[in-house]
C-alpha cells in the first residue's frame, strides 16, 4: 500500500477531542483521510468543531472495561482497521493498557509500551535518570520523612507534581490544587503544606527543583520516530510566554535552531528505542548552563501544532509511517513565524505585564505577521468565534478584575 500513489488509505481515529485532537483530525482530513475523534469529556472542542462532532466515550480511567467495549464497537462501526493516534495522556495510558485487544482492531504505534511508561511522571523520570537525560533534582516520595530528606538537598523554590495530572482533577473545584499541573513552594514549610494538600488524593507525588532561568530559555522539541526508532521528523521551538507564568505550556513560541537541545532530546529517545510522535520540553538551567528535562509528552501535543507551519506535519508523517509508507526524513523549513495559543494569551499577557516582562508595544509586535494560531481557523468559524470571545473575556478579567497575588 502506498499513500502517495493514490492507493487506498485507511481511516483514522484521534483519541482525544481537545483542540490538539481537533487539529490532528484537520491534518489528516486535509490529506484526504477520513478521520474522527472521541473523548469522555463532552465539553471538549471536538464536540463543537466542524472537524467533529466527536464521539462521546466512557472515561477509561474510571470505566476501563466500558471504554474498551466502546473502542471495539467503534471499530465495528467503521468496518475496517483504522489508524489510532492519541492526543491525550489519558488515551495513551488506555491504549497501552488494552494494546493486546486493540491491536486486532486498530493500527497504532508499536512503541505504545514506552509511550504508556512516559505518560506517567514516576516512570518517565526514572527512565530519564537511567538513560542519562539531564534533569533537575527530582524525587518520587510518599512520606513526610522523604519530603524532609529532599528539602535538605534541594535548592528552593521547588515543585510538587502528581504522578499524573489527572489525579488532581479529582479534587473539588474549590480545592487549591484542582486541575493544576504543579504546585510551587518557596521553602520547606510551603512544600510540606502543598504535599499535605496533594496527599488528600495520593501520598505518592513528585518533588522537583525548578530549573532556573527565564521562560525564553525553554525549548520545545517535536519529533517522530519510525518502527526502527529512526528519526524521520523533527522541529524545535523557543518559548516566549507560557501559562501559568514560569511553569506552564507555551502561549507563544518561535522556531529556533538549538543543536545542543536537539542532541539531548534525540539521544534520550534513541537510547530508549522510542517509536512514534513525541514532544519533549527542556530548559537551559542558568546555574550550570545544562539543558534539562521538564517533561516528555508521547503523543500529539499543543506545541506540536507549531510544527506543520514549519513544514513538519507530524500527524500526517506519523500516519504515513504507520500505514507502511516509507517517509524520507523531514526537517523544518527555516521560516520564521510566531505560533500563538490565543486562549492562553488572555492569561499570559496580563501576567507578563504585571511582572514587568512585557509591554503593550511588544504585545502588538507579537501579532505582527507572520503568525500562526493554535486555536483560530477560518474554516472552523464556530470554534474560532468561541476562541475570540473566551480570549477577550479572560483578558479583560485578568487586566481589570484580578489583582497581582
XYZ file of C-alpha atoms in Angstrom:
405
model
C 0.000 0.000 0.000
C 1.361 3.430 -0.950
C -0.369 6.581 0.208
C 1.466 8.646 -2.380
C 0.237 6.797 -5.478
C -3.458 7.150 -4.741
C -3.979 3.624 -3.414
C -6.446 3.026 -0.605
C -5.636 4.645 2.737
C -7.353 3.523 5.951
C -9.450 5.890 8.074
C -8.059 7.349 11.278
C -9.289 7.797 14.836
C -7.788 10.514 17.041
C -8.079 9.684 20.738
C -8.930 12.936 22.499
C -11.123 15.869 21.422
C -9.305 18.816 22.968
C -8.089 21.311 20.350
C -4.974 19.157 19.929
C -7.134 16.252 18.767
C -9.199 18.514 16.515
C -6.019 19.632 14.772
C -4.979 16.008 14.336
C -8.264 15.355 12.546
C -7.793 18.513 10.476
C -4.295 17.486 9.408
C -5.490 14.131 8.118
C -8.682 15.428 6.501
C -6.597 17.920 4.530
C -4.694 14.962 3.107
C -7.876 13.198 2.089
C -8.087 10.816 5.047
C -11.429 10.102 6.700
C -10.827 10.897 10.364
C -12.859 11.213 13.558
C -12.076 11.838 17.228
C -13.587 10.850 20.567
C -13.423 11.924 24.202
C -15.043 11.211 27.570
C -15.484 14.937 28.241
C -18.382 16.408 26.212
C -17.146 19.984 26.767
C -14.052 19.404 24.626
C -13.620 21.389 21.410
C -14.165 18.434 19.101
C -17.844 18.274 20.026
C -18.388 21.766 18.523
C -15.837 21.840 15.724
C -16.523 21.399 12.013
C -13.966 18.586 12.235
C -16.325 16.734 14.558
C -18.613 16.123 16.166
C -16.532 13.949 18.437
C -17.879 10.658 19.742
C -18.567 10.501 23.479
C -16.837 7.583 25.194
C -16.644 6.287 28.792
C -13.765 7.556 30.930
C -11.039 4.900 30.574
C -9.588 5.792 33.992
C -12.859 5.049 35.804
C -14.546 2.598 33.428
C -11.795 0.705 31.604
C -13.973 -2.235 30.511
C -16.715 0.042 29.220
C -14.137 2.119 27.340
C -12.742 -0.997 25.684
C -16.276 -2.012 24.678
C -16.707 1.456 23.145
C -13.487 1.070 21.154
C -14.500 -2.333 19.814
C -17.963 -1.050 18.881
C -16.394 1.958 17.149
C -14.168 -0.362 15.140
C -17.196 -2.409 14.114
C -18.981 0.755 13.063
C -16.017 1.907 10.970
C -15.960 -1.521 9.389
C -12.212 -1.778 8.905
C -8.921 -1.468 10.747
C -8.371 2.245 11.405
C -5.203 4.095 12.414
C -5.401 5.096 16.111
C -3.391 8.150 17.252
C -3.607 9.543 20.829
C -3.679 13.280 21.570
C -4.044 12.993 25.357
C -2.123 11.140 28.063
C -5.412 9.661 29.240
C -5.713 7.729 25.992
C -2.004 6.918 25.728
C -2.444 5.056 29.011
C -5.712 3.441 27.946
C -4.311 2.236 24.615
C -1.208 0.870 26.337
C -3.338 -0.953 28.928
C -5.553 -2.580 26.279
C -2.990 -2.918 23.494
C -3.352 -6.674 23.004
C -7.087 -6.496 22.306
C -6.967 -3.202 20.406
C -4.172 -4.425 18.141
C -6.651 -6.754 16.453
C -8.930 -3.823 15.556
C -6.642 -0.798 15.104
C -3.269 0.234 13.690
C -1.223 2.139 16.239
C 2.381 2.778 17.188
C 4.451 -0.301 18.038
C 6.038 1.932 20.690
C 2.857 2.072 22.749
C 4.503 0.266 25.699
C 7.119 3.003 26.074
C 4.538 5.689 25.487
C 2.488 4.294 28.338
C 5.525 4.499 30.625
C 6.332 8.060 29.595
C 2.732 9.145 30.222
C 3.325 8.754 33.977
C 5.760 11.070 35.757
C 7.117 8.343 38.045
C 8.288 6.070 35.223
C 9.163 8.959 32.910
C 11.659 10.478 35.344
C 13.016 7.068 36.289
C 13.700 6.272 32.632
C 15.281 9.675 32.100
C 17.626 9.110 35.027
C 18.537 5.594 33.867
C 19.305 6.782 30.333
C 21.330 9.859 31.195
C 18.765 12.548 30.389
C 19.802 15.644 32.385
C 17.193 16.639 34.973
C 16.837 18.964 37.940
C 16.917 17.249 41.335
C 13.834 15.009 41.300
C 12.407 12.595 43.864
C 9.347 10.373 43.988
C 8.158 10.369 47.613
C 5.277 9.063 49.695
C 6.011 10.353 53.197
C 6.827 13.491 55.164
C 10.184 11.978 56.103
C 11.145 11.620 52.445
C 9.999 15.196 51.842
C 12.325 16.404 54.588
C 15.264 14.471 53.097
C 14.573 16.056 49.697
C 14.402 19.530 51.238
C 17.848 19.140 52.764
C 19.383 18.583 49.325
C 17.209 20.874 47.191
C 17.519 24.495 46.182
C 14.204 26.306 46.524
C 11.773 27.176 45.025
C 10.592 23.635 44.219
C 7.602 21.947 42.638
C 5.114 19.336 43.756
C 3.691 17.296 40.850
C 1.183 14.455 40.829
C 2.295 11.208 39.213
C -0.291 12.144 36.646
C -2.124 15.479 36.473
C -5.461 13.675 36.124
C -5.165 12.774 39.818
C -5.708 16.421 40.756
C -8.807 16.604 38.572
C -10.474 14.544 41.317
C -10.327 17.417 43.828
C -13.383 19.578 44.353
C -13.422 22.769 42.292
C -12.684 24.920 45.350
C -9.550 22.922 46.243
C -6.245 24.829 45.729
C -4.845 22.010 43.559
C -7.918 21.362 41.437
C -6.845 20.765 37.808
C -3.348 22.125 38.480
C -0.301 20.520 36.870
C 2.182 21.742 39.501
C 2.280 23.480 42.855
C 5.141 25.854 43.698
C 6.808 26.051 47.110
C 9.294 28.757 48.151
C 10.564 26.854 51.195
C 10.214 23.570 53.070
C 7.241 24.797 55.078
C 5.311 25.615 51.897
C 6.434 22.351 50.326
C 5.022 20.420 53.282
C 1.733 22.339 53.076
C 1.410 21.573 49.363
C 2.281 17.931 49.951
C -0.408 17.622 52.616
C -2.937 19.077 50.183
C -1.866 16.645 47.463
C -1.948 13.731 49.912
C -5.713 14.050 50.194
C -5.777 12.201 46.851
C -2.467 10.333 46.769
C 0.546 10.338 49.104
C 2.775 9.496 46.139
C 3.995 12.684 44.468
C 6.987 14.029 42.552
C 9.185 16.697 44.152
C 11.456 18.628 41.826
C 13.765 21.626 41.814
C 12.779 24.432 39.471
C 15.107 24.848 36.513
C 16.379 28.396 36.908
C 16.275 30.925 34.079
C 13.765 32.942 32.039
C 10.907 31.351 30.116
C 12.779 32.164 26.904
C 15.341 29.504 27.905
C 12.716 26.819 27.382
C 12.756 24.690 24.223
C 10.017 22.502 22.752
C 11.406 19.531 20.812
C 8.978 17.900 18.377
C 9.687 14.632 16.625
C 8.534 11.397 15.030
C 10.456 8.104 15.051
C 9.740 5.154 12.785
C 9.371 1.459 13.635
C 13.166 1.096 13.764
C 13.490 4.079 16.140
C 14.972 6.194 13.359
C 14.069 9.871 13.494
C 12.017 10.804 10.438
C 10.835 14.279 11.505
C 11.962 16.971 13.913
C 11.490 20.652 14.761
C 12.479 22.927 17.637
C 10.740 25.962 19.117
C 11.625 28.599 21.705
C 9.051 29.624 24.279
C 8.356 33.355 24.627
C 5.433 33.190 27.061
C 3.609 30.432 28.966
C 0.637 29.829 31.273
C 0.917 29.663 34.196
C 3.799 32.106 34.275
C 7.118 30.288 34.630
C 5.820 26.713 34.503
C 3.021 26.037 32.049
C 2.578 25.203 28.373
C 3.688 27.890 25.930
C 1.266 30.554 24.718
C 3.764 31.904 22.164
C 6.684 30.092 20.512
C 9.018 30.776 17.599
C 11.216 28.396 15.554
C 14.795 28.118 16.731
C 17.923 26.129 15.986
C 19.410 24.719 19.205
C 21.775 21.887 18.366
C 22.549 21.018 21.977
C 18.890 20.737 22.988
C 18.187 18.736 19.824
C 21.017 16.319 20.583
C 19.989 15.865 24.227
C 16.385 15.015 23.277
C 17.257 12.866 20.276
C 19.850 10.865 22.226
C 17.354 10.146 25.005
C 14.624 8.900 22.674
C 17.062 6.781 20.669
C 18.514 5.381 23.889
C 15.135 4.053 25.000
C 14.248 2.802 21.499
C 11.343 5.204 21.090
C 8.820 4.839 18.241
C 6.128 7.339 17.296
C 5.423 11.015 17.969
C 6.960 12.755 20.973
C 7.214 16.269 22.356
C 9.933 16.997 24.928
C 10.063 20.232 26.900
C 13.529 21.179 28.145
C 15.105 24.275 29.636
C 18.659 25.527 29.919
C 19.487 25.963 33.617
C 21.102 29.359 34.255
C 23.058 27.914 37.189
C 25.125 25.402 35.224
C 24.187 26.009 31.581
C 22.869 22.459 31.100
C 19.764 21.591 29.086
C 17.428 19.721 31.456
C 14.188 17.791 31.113
C 10.892 19.389 32.104
C 8.624 16.681 30.727
C 8.002 14.418 27.750
C 4.621 14.063 26.039
C 4.420 10.831 23.989
C 1.543 11.906 21.728
C 0.143 14.698 19.607
C 0.582 17.906 21.597
C -0.452 21.540 21.598
C 3.121 22.616 20.981
C 3.229 20.130 18.138
C 0.718 22.218 16.203
C 3.540 24.681 15.505
C 5.490 22.074 13.544
C 3.247 21.937 10.413
C 3.755 25.685 9.921
C 7.483 24.926 9.845
C 6.919 22.274 7.178
C 6.815 19.292 9.568
C 3.271 17.883 9.708
C 3.817 15.350 12.468
C 0.350 13.781 12.460
C 0.439 13.186 8.699
C 4.013 11.881 8.812
C 3.106 9.513 11.658
C 0.004 8.309 9.809
C 2.019 7.544 6.685
C 4.679 5.659 8.622
C 2.056 3.575 10.436
C 0.413 2.626 7.124
C 3.610 1.387 5.537
C 4.718 4.423 3.556
C 8.468 4.962 3.533
C 8.895 8.544 4.733
C 12.076 10.425 3.918
C 13.369 12.425 6.922
C 11.636 15.808 7.192
C 13.349 18.863 8.637
C 11.944 22.316 9.395
C 11.770 24.882 6.593
C 13.661 27.572 8.494
C 10.878 30.117 8.034
C 10.228 32.479 10.949
C 6.762 32.905 12.480
C 5.063 33.193 15.856
C 2.851 30.321 16.944
C 0.140 31.587 19.301
C -2.310 29.850 21.622
C -4.824 32.679 21.737
C -6.916 31.496 24.697
C -3.791 31.147 26.825
C -2.713 34.665 25.872
C -5.726 36.041 27.726
C -3.971 34.960 30.919
C -0.334 35.245 29.830
C -0.359 38.861 28.648
C -1.591 40.375 31.971
C 0.753 38.133 33.997
C 3.833 39.117 31.988
C 2.881 42.803 32.034
C 2.484 42.702 35.831
C 5.888 41.032 36.133
C 7.468 43.816 34.052
C 8.494 41.365 31.335
C 6.171 42.626 28.603
C 4.927 45.946 27.246
C 1.872 46.644 25.140
C 4.154 47.574 22.260
C 5.721 44.117 22.486
C 2.266 42.523 22.641
C 1.257 44.202 19.373
C 4.600 43.240 17.842
C 3.857 39.591 18.691
C 0.772 39.696 16.495
C 2.514 41.249 13.520
C 2.697 38.678 10.668
C 3.893 36.081 10.067
C 1.768 34.392 12.717
C 0.044 31.017 13.102
C -2.670 30.179 15.618
C -3.349 27.013 17.576
C -6.996 27.844 18.161
C -8.078 30.005 15.217
C -9.107 28.521 11.876
C -11.090 30.461 9.272
C -12.659 27.186 8.129
C -13.780 26.359 11.670
C -15.734 29.546 12.346
C -17.790 28.387 15.331
C -14.737 27.343 17.329
C -12.791 30.410 16.210
C -15.536 32.798 17.333
C -15.710 30.990 20.661
C -11.931 31.354 20.999
C -12.089 35.105 20.350
C -14.879 35.622 22.891
C -13.189 33.489 25.567
C -9.861 35.246 24.992
C -11.268 38.757 25.348
C -13.275 37.803 28.424
C -10.208 36.231 30.046
C -8.000 39.173 29.060
C -10.377 41.779 30.474
C -10.922 39.784 33.666
C -7.186 39.442 34.270
C -6.417 43.047 33.392
C -9.105 44.791 35.405
C -10.558 42.431 37.986
C -7.667 40.252 39.134
C -5.000 41.751 41.330
C -1.448 40.546 41.378
C -1.106 37.843 44.047
